[in-house]
Amino acid sequence: MTSITETLKQQIKTLQAELNNPATDEARNLEIQKLIEENKNLLETTYKDLNKRNGVTLREFEKMVDAKGNAVKRATGIELIDEVFDGGFEEGMFINLVGESGAGKSTIALEILLNIAEFNKSVFIGLEMGDKLTLKKIRQYGIRESHRDNLIIDIHSRDIEIVKREVSLYANDGVKFFVIDSKMKLESSMKADEYKKISYISGEISKLTQQLGIIVILINQISEENLKHNRVSLKGSGDQIYDSDIVLVYKKAKDLTKREMLVYKNRQNNKEGITIHTELKNNRTVSTAKAEEREYKEDKEFLRSLV
């Protein structure tokens, strides 16, 4: 900011010198006076900004936050996830959905997206598959008429700057829910090493969720080696976990027809370290534990009837 003030001051001095020059004609003098006035106003605003404090008192902060009311939640439509998060994900959450290749991250993310798109507009930025495969994947859930109008599909935006623009435009239209598949396909034209690029991408998505009050699920990769040793380390940069509000680790169970979702990080309600046991039935995610409990109860009733 200091360099800006110095530049403005120098411009004013240069203009004043020209104004005092007898060779300057009247029309130019009027133009110079106008430019000097504009630069003075800009300099005054700049000085005010230099002395401006961003912080507020706790009283002011309480008033500002309370005026917003309770955080709005978006139910995922998957009962076992909504239970853990007390009814769904809060707006303003940056969610990293991570797992090994083939775990079904895209599948469960699309299921959530379609559940929300049944009632509200949502956006799928799908960079992993072409148009035919993307449509085939979506159709397997059973498309309703509301999906055709509410689900927005973008398979072209790869550069993070373009993604930021697209997300901001849709958010301004009132869209609150976004899925980006996947982080590995996002690009950045900034001149930096891969670590810094990934940190930048992660940080920018985190800022978008906070500034726009939206929910973004970013699908991410974790190596099989890390999963094997129960380490949650995302490919590229550790900043990704730090930037995230929620980290869900999705992996194959010993029974390969089933899945486990570990709530690794959870700023929303601090319920962490919970493992949700799931399986896919008729293209819908259900709780394995509940299904097994129900089957066990039914067996008991059957045995009791025999007695």
Short mmCIF file of C-alpha atoms in Angstrom, two decimals:
data_model
loop_
_atom_site.label_atom_id
_atom_site.label_comp_id
_atom_site.label_asym_id
_atom_site.label_seq_id
_atom_site.Cartn_x
_atom_site.Cartn_y
_atom_site.Cartn_z
CA MET A 1 0.00 0.00 0.00
CA THR A 2 2.92 2.36 0.71
CA SER A 3 4.13 2.15 -2.89
CA ILE A 4 0.64 3.17 -4.10
CA THR A 5 0.66 6.31 -1.95
CA GLU A 6 4.14 7.23 -3.16
CA THR A 7 3.07 6.74 -6.78
CA LEU A 8 0.00 8.94 -6.30
CA LYS A 9 2.04 11.66 -4.60
CA GLN A 10 4.56 11.63 -7.42
CA GLN A 11 1.79 11.87 -10.02
CA ILE A 12 0.30 14.88 -8.22
CA LYS A 13 3.72 16.62 -8.09
CA THR A 14 4.26 15.98 -11.81
CA LEU A 15 0.82 17.35 -12.66
CA GLN A 16 1.34 20.42 -10.45
CA ALA A 17 4.66 21.13 -12.20
CA GLU A 18 2.89 20.95 -15.56
CA LEU A 19 0.11 23.20 -14.25
CA ASN A 20 2.67 25.85 -13.22
CA ASN A 21 4.33 25.75 -16.62
CA PRO A 22 3.41 28.94 -18.56
CA ALA A 23 3.50 26.96 -21.80
CA THR A 24 0.52 24.84 -20.75
CA ASP A 25 -2.64 26.00 -22.52
CA GLU A 26 -5.96 26.66 -20.75
CA ALA A 27 -7.70 23.46 -21.91
CA ARG A 28 -4.81 21.34 -20.60
CA ASN A 29 -4.83 23.31 -17.31
CA LEU A 30 -8.47 22.38 -16.73
CA GLU A 31 -7.70 18.74 -17.49
CA ILE A 32 -4.71 18.78 -15.11
CA GLN A 33 -6.78 20.32 -12.29
CA LYS A 34 -9.33 17.58 -12.71
CA LEU A 35 -6.62 14.86 -12.63
CA ILE A 36 -5.02 16.40 -9.53
CA GLU A 37 -8.40 16.42 -7.74
CA GLU A 38 -9.01 12.76 -8.68
CA ASN A 39 -5.54 11.73 -7.45
CA LYS A 40 -6.02 13.66 -4.20
CA ASN A 41 -9.33 11.85 -3.55
CA LEU A 42 -7.71 8.51 -4.34
CA LEU A 43 -4.77 9.30 -2.06
CA GLU A 44 -7.14 10.24 0.76
CA THR A 45 -9.09 6.95 0.34
CA THR A 46 -5.81 5.00 0.31
CA TYR A 47 -4.67 6.60 3.56
CA LYS A 48 -8.04 5.78 5.16
CA ASP A 49 -7.65 2.15 4.08
CA LEU A 50 -4.16 2.06 5.59
CA ASN A 51 -5.61 3.06 8.95
CA LYS A 52 -8.68 0.84 8.67
CA ARG A 53 -8.90 -2.10 11.08
CA ASN A 54 -10.56 -5.33 9.96
CA GLY A 55 -11.26 -6.58 13.47
CA VAL A 56 -14.43 -5.96 15.49
CA THR A 57 -15.25 -6.31 19.17
CA LEU A 58 -16.78 -9.54 20.43
CA ARG A 59 -20.07 -7.67 20.98
CA GLU A 60 -20.10 -6.55 17.34
CA PHE A 61 -19.03 -10.01 16.17
CA GLU A 62 -21.84 -11.70 18.16
CA LYS A 63 -24.40 -9.30 16.71
CA MET A 64 -23.14 -9.85 13.16
CA VAL A 65 -23.09 -13.66 13.39
CA ASP A 66 -26.37 -14.02 15.30
CA ALA A 67 -28.12 -11.85 12.71
CA LYS A 68 -27.41 -14.56 10.14
CA GLY A 69 -29.48 -17.09 12.09
CA ASN A 70 -28.77 -20.82 12.24
CA ALA A 71 -26.50 -22.32 9.60
CA VAL A 72 -28.47 -23.74 6.69
CA LYS A 73 -27.90 -27.47 6.15
CA ARG A 74 -28.26 -29.50 2.98
CA ALA A 75 -29.35 -33.08 3.60
CA THR A 76 -27.37 -35.56 1.49
CA GLY A 77 -30.31 -37.94 1.25
CA ILE A 78 -28.07 -40.71 2.60
CA GLU A 79 -29.45 -41.38 6.06
CA LEU A 80 -26.28 -42.70 7.69
CA ILE A 81 -24.27 -39.61 6.63
CA ASP A 82 -27.02 -37.15 7.59
CA GLU A 83 -27.20 -38.73 11.05
CA VAL A 84 -23.51 -38.10 11.74
CA PHE A 85 -23.75 -34.49 10.55
CA ASP A 86 -26.99 -33.73 12.43
CA GLY A 87 -29.16 -33.42 9.34
CA GLY A 88 -26.68 -32.75 6.54
CA PHE A 89 -23.75 -30.56 5.53
CA GLU A 90 -23.77 -26.90 6.55
CA GLU A 91 -23.38 -24.23 3.90
CA GLY A 92 -19.82 -22.90 3.87
CA MET A 93 -18.20 -26.34 4.18
CA PHE A 94 -15.21 -27.47 2.08
CA ILE A 95 -15.37 -31.28 2.04
CA ASN A 96 -12.54 -33.50 0.85
CA LEU A 97 -13.83 -36.95 -0.11
CA VAL A 98 -10.71 -39.07 -0.37
CA GLY A 99 -9.93 -42.69 -1.13
CA GLU A 100 -8.07 -45.15 -3.29
CA SER A 101 -8.88 -45.62 -6.95
CA GLY A 102 -11.99 -47.75 -7.43
CA ALA A 103 -13.41 -47.17 -3.94
CA GLY A 104 -16.52 -45.52 -5.36
CA LYS A 105 -15.88 -41.87 -4.47
CA SER A 106 -17.47 -40.53 -7.65
CA THR A 107 -20.41 -42.90 -7.22
CA ILE A 108 -21.36 -41.73 -3.74
CA ALA A 109 -20.68 -38.06 -4.59
CA LEU A 110 -23.00 -38.28 -7.61
CA GLU A 111 -25.64 -40.00 -5.50
CA ILE A 112 -25.57 -37.10 -3.02
CA LEU A 113 -25.60 -34.59 -5.86
CA LEU A 114 -28.65 -36.16 -7.49
CA ASN A 115 -30.49 -36.36 -4.17
CA ILE A 116 -29.99 -32.60 -3.77
CA ALA A 117 -30.73 -31.86 -7.45
CA GLU A 118 -34.14 -33.44 -7.04
CA PHE A 119 -35.15 -30.24 -5.21
CA ASN A 120 -32.40 -27.64 -5.73
CA LYS A 121 -29.94 -26.69 -8.44
CA SER A 122 -26.50 -28.21 -8.02
CA VAL A 123 -23.33 -28.36 -10.12
CA PHE A 124 -21.16 -31.31 -11.15
CA ILE A 125 -17.71 -30.34 -12.46
CA GLY A 126 -16.70 -33.73 -13.84
CA LEU A 127 -13.19 -33.97 -15.21
CA GLU A 128 -12.59 -37.72 -14.93
CA MET A 129 -14.91 -38.98 -17.70
CA GLY A 130 -16.07 -37.93 -21.15
CA ASP A 131 -19.62 -36.88 -21.96
CA LYS A 132 -20.97 -40.37 -22.77
CA LEU A 133 -19.55 -42.00 -19.63
CA THR A 134 -20.70 -39.09 -17.47
CA LEU A 135 -24.27 -39.40 -18.73
CA LYS A 136 -24.20 -43.19 -18.38
CA LYS A 137 -23.03 -42.85 -14.76
CA ILE A 138 -25.79 -40.34 -13.96
CA ARG A 139 -28.52 -42.38 -15.64
CA GLN A 140 -27.81 -45.44 -13.51
CA TYR A 141 -29.50 -43.71 -10.56
CA GLY A 142 -32.75 -43.15 -12.41
CA ILE A 143 -33.23 -39.62 -13.71
CA ARG A 144 -36.31 -37.61 -12.75
CA GLU A 145 -37.63 -34.55 -14.57
CA SER A 146 -36.39 -32.28 -11.78
CA HIS A 147 -32.85 -33.60 -12.32
CA ARG A 148 -32.94 -32.53 -15.96
CA ASP A 149 -33.52 -28.92 -14.92
CA ASN A 150 -31.62 -28.75 -11.63
CA LEU A 151 -28.38 -30.66 -12.31
CA ILE A 152 -25.78 -28.52 -14.08
CA ILE A 153 -22.92 -30.44 -15.70
CA ASP A 154 -19.56 -28.92 -16.62
CA ILE A 155 -16.94 -31.26 -18.09
CA HIS A 156 -14.74 -28.50 -19.56
CA SER A 157 -13.53 -26.23 -16.74
CA ARG A 158 -10.11 -27.50 -15.66
CA ASP A 159 -8.04 -24.42 -14.82
CA ILE A 160 -8.65 -23.35 -11.23
CA GLU A 161 -9.19 -19.72 -12.27
CA ILE A 162 -11.98 -20.77 -14.66
CA VAL A 163 -13.45 -23.08 -12.01
CA LYS A 164 -13.47 -20.18 -9.51
CA ARG A 165 -15.26 -18.00 -12.04
CA GLU A 166 -17.85 -20.67 -12.87
CA VAL A 167 -18.53 -21.50 -9.21
CA SER A 168 -18.88 -17.79 -8.35
CA LEU A 169 -21.34 -17.21 -11.22
CA TYR A 170 -23.52 -20.16 -10.23
CA ALA A 171 -23.32 -19.18 -6.54
CA ASN A 172 -24.55 -15.70 -7.48
CA ASP A 173 -27.52 -17.44 -9.13
CA GLY A 174 -28.30 -19.12 -5.80
CA VAL A 175 -26.64 -22.52 -6.33
CA LYS A 176 -25.30 -23.90 -3.03
CA PHE A 177 -23.97 -27.39 -3.77
CA PHE A 178 -20.99 -28.34 -5.95
CA VAL A 179 -19.02 -31.53 -6.63
CA ILE A 180 -15.59 -31.38 -8.30
CA ASP A 181 -14.31 -34.69 -9.65
CA SER A 182 -11.40 -34.63 -9.15
CA LYS A 183 -8.52 -32.64 -7.64
CA MET A 184 -6.03 -34.63 -9.72
CA LYS A 185 -7.52 -33.18 -12.92
CA LEU A 186 -7.57 -29.55 -11.80
CA GLU A 187 -4.86 -27.36 -13.34
CA SER A 188 -3.14 -24.10 -12.50
CA SER A 189 -1.17 -21.89 -14.87
CA MET A 190 0.77 -20.25 -12.02
CA LYS A 191 4.55 -20.55 -12.24
CA ALA A 192 5.39 -22.68 -9.23
CA ASP A 193 6.27 -26.24 -8.27
CA GLU A 194 3.55 -28.89 -8.00
CA TYR A 195 3.35 -28.64 -4.20
CA LYS A 196 2.61 -24.91 -4.30
CA LYS A 197 0.11 -25.33 -7.15
CA ILE A 198 -1.87 -27.93 -5.20
CA SER A 199 -1.75 -25.79 -2.06
CA TYR A 200 -3.02 -22.83 -4.07
CA ILE A 201 -5.90 -24.84 -5.58
CA SER A 202 -6.92 -26.17 -2.16
CA GLY A 203 -6.71 -22.73 -0.55
CA GLU A 204 -8.77 -21.07 -3.29
CA ILE A 205 -11.58 -23.65 -3.02
CA SER A 206 -11.62 -23.20 0.75
CA LYS A 207 -11.93 -19.41 0.32
CA LEU A 208 -14.79 -19.83 -2.16
CA THR A 209 -16.84 -21.90 0.29
CA GLN A 210 -16.41 -19.32 3.06
CA GLN A 211 -16.96 -16.21 0.94
CA LEU A 212 -19.92 -17.55 -1.05
CA GLY A 213 -21.54 -19.71 1.67
CA ILE A 214 -21.55 -22.80 -0.55
CA ILE A 215 -20.74 -26.48 -0.11
CA VAL A 216 -18.00 -28.00 -2.25
CA ILE A 217 -17.16 -31.69 -2.27
CA LEU A 218 -13.73 -32.21 -3.82
CA ILE A 219 -12.91 -35.79 -4.77
CA ASN A 220 -9.30 -36.59 -3.95
CA GLN A 221 -6.83 -39.46 -4.07
CA ILE A 222 -5.04 -41.30 -1.32
CA SER A 223 -2.52 -44.06 -1.95
CA GLU A 224 -3.27 -47.70 -1.13
CA GLU A 225 -0.06 -47.77 0.91
CA ASN A 226 -1.30 -44.96 3.17
CA LEU A 227 -4.68 -46.64 3.57
CA LYS A 228 -3.00 -49.92 4.46
CA HIS A 229 -1.17 -48.20 7.32
CA ASN A 230 -4.17 -46.03 8.32
CA ARG A 231 -2.43 -42.82 7.26
CA VAL A 232 -4.49 -40.00 5.79
CA SER A 233 -2.03 -38.17 3.55
CA LEU A 234 -3.37 -36.65 0.35
CA LYS A 235 -1.36 -36.73 -2.84
CA GLY A 236 0.55 -33.52 -3.41
CA SER A 237 0.26 -31.34 -0.32
CA GLY A 238 -0.58 -31.62 3.36
CA ASP A 239 -2.26 -28.20 3.19
CA GLN A 240 -5.32 -29.87 1.68
CA ILE A 241 -6.32 -31.44 4.99
CA TYR A 242 -5.66 -28.15 6.80
CA ASP A 243 -7.86 -26.23 4.31
CA SER A 244 -10.73 -28.72 4.57
CA ASP A 245 -13.63 -28.37 6.99
CA ILE A 246 -14.56 -32.04 6.59
CA VAL A 247 -12.41 -34.96 5.44
CA LEU A 248 -14.16 -38.24 4.61
CA VAL A 249 -12.02 -41.27 3.85
CA TYR A 250 -13.87 -43.79 1.67
CA LYS A 251 -12.34 -47.24 1.28
CA LYS A 252 -13.10 -50.84 0.43
CA ALA A 253 -13.90 -53.15 3.34
CA LYS A 254 -12.50 -56.67 3.70
CA ASP A 255 -15.68 -57.82 2.02
CA LEU A 256 -15.08 -56.04 -1.30
CA THR A 257 -18.81 -55.60 -1.89
CA LYS A 258 -18.92 -53.23 1.09
CA ARG A 259 -17.35 -49.88 1.94
CA GLU A 260 -16.21 -47.96 5.01
CA MET A 261 -16.38 -44.18 5.41
CA LEU A 262 -14.16 -42.72 8.12
CA VAL A 263 -15.01 -39.22 9.35
CA TYR A 264 -11.37 -38.15 9.70
CA LYS A 265 -11.92 -34.41 10.21
CA ASN A 266 -15.13 -32.60 11.11
CA ARG A 267 -15.24 -28.89 11.95
CA GLN A 268 -19.03 -28.86 11.61
CA ASN A 269 -19.90 -30.71 14.82
CA ASN A 270 -16.58 -32.31 15.86
CA LYS A 271 -17.85 -35.88 15.51
CA GLU A 272 -14.60 -37.47 14.36
CA GLY A 273 -13.12 -40.95 14.24
CA ILE A 274 -16.50 -42.46 13.35
CA THR A 275 -16.53 -45.20 10.72
CA ILE A 276 -19.75 -45.58 8.72
CA HIS A 277 -20.19 -49.07 7.24
CA THR A 278 -21.95 -48.99 3.89
CA GLU A 279 -22.90 -51.02 0.89
CA LEU A 280 -24.59 -50.35 -2.43
CA LYS A 281 -28.07 -51.76 -3.01
CA ASN A 282 -29.96 -50.89 -6.19
CA ASN A 283 -27.55 -47.97 -6.77
CA ARG A 284 -28.30 -46.53 -3.33
CA THR A 285 -25.91 -46.33 -0.39
CA VAL A 286 -27.27 -48.03 2.73
CA SER A 287 -25.86 -48.79 6.16
CA THR A 288 -24.40 -52.27 6.35
CA ALA A 289 -24.72 -52.28 10.15
CA LYS A 290 -28.44 -51.43 10.03
CA ALA A 291 -29.08 -53.99 7.34
CA GLU A 292 -27.30 -56.68 9.37
CA GLU A 293 -29.13 -55.67 12.55
CA ARG A 294 -32.48 -55.88 10.76
CA GLU A 295 -31.66 -59.28 9.29
CA TYR A 296 -30.54 -60.54 12.72
CA LYS A 297 -33.80 -59.38 14.34
CA GLU A 298 -35.79 -61.08 11.62
CA ASP A 299 -33.87 -64.29 12.21
CA LYS A 300 -34.63 -64.11 15.93
CA GLU A 301 -38.33 -63.65 15.23
CA PHE A 302 -38.29 -66.61 12.89
CA LEU A 303 -36.57 -68.82 15.50
CA ARG A 304 -38.99 -67.65 18.18
CA SER A 305 -41.93 -68.62 15.99
CA LEU A 306 -40.47 -72.10 15.63
CA VAL A 307 -40.24 -72.47 19.40
#
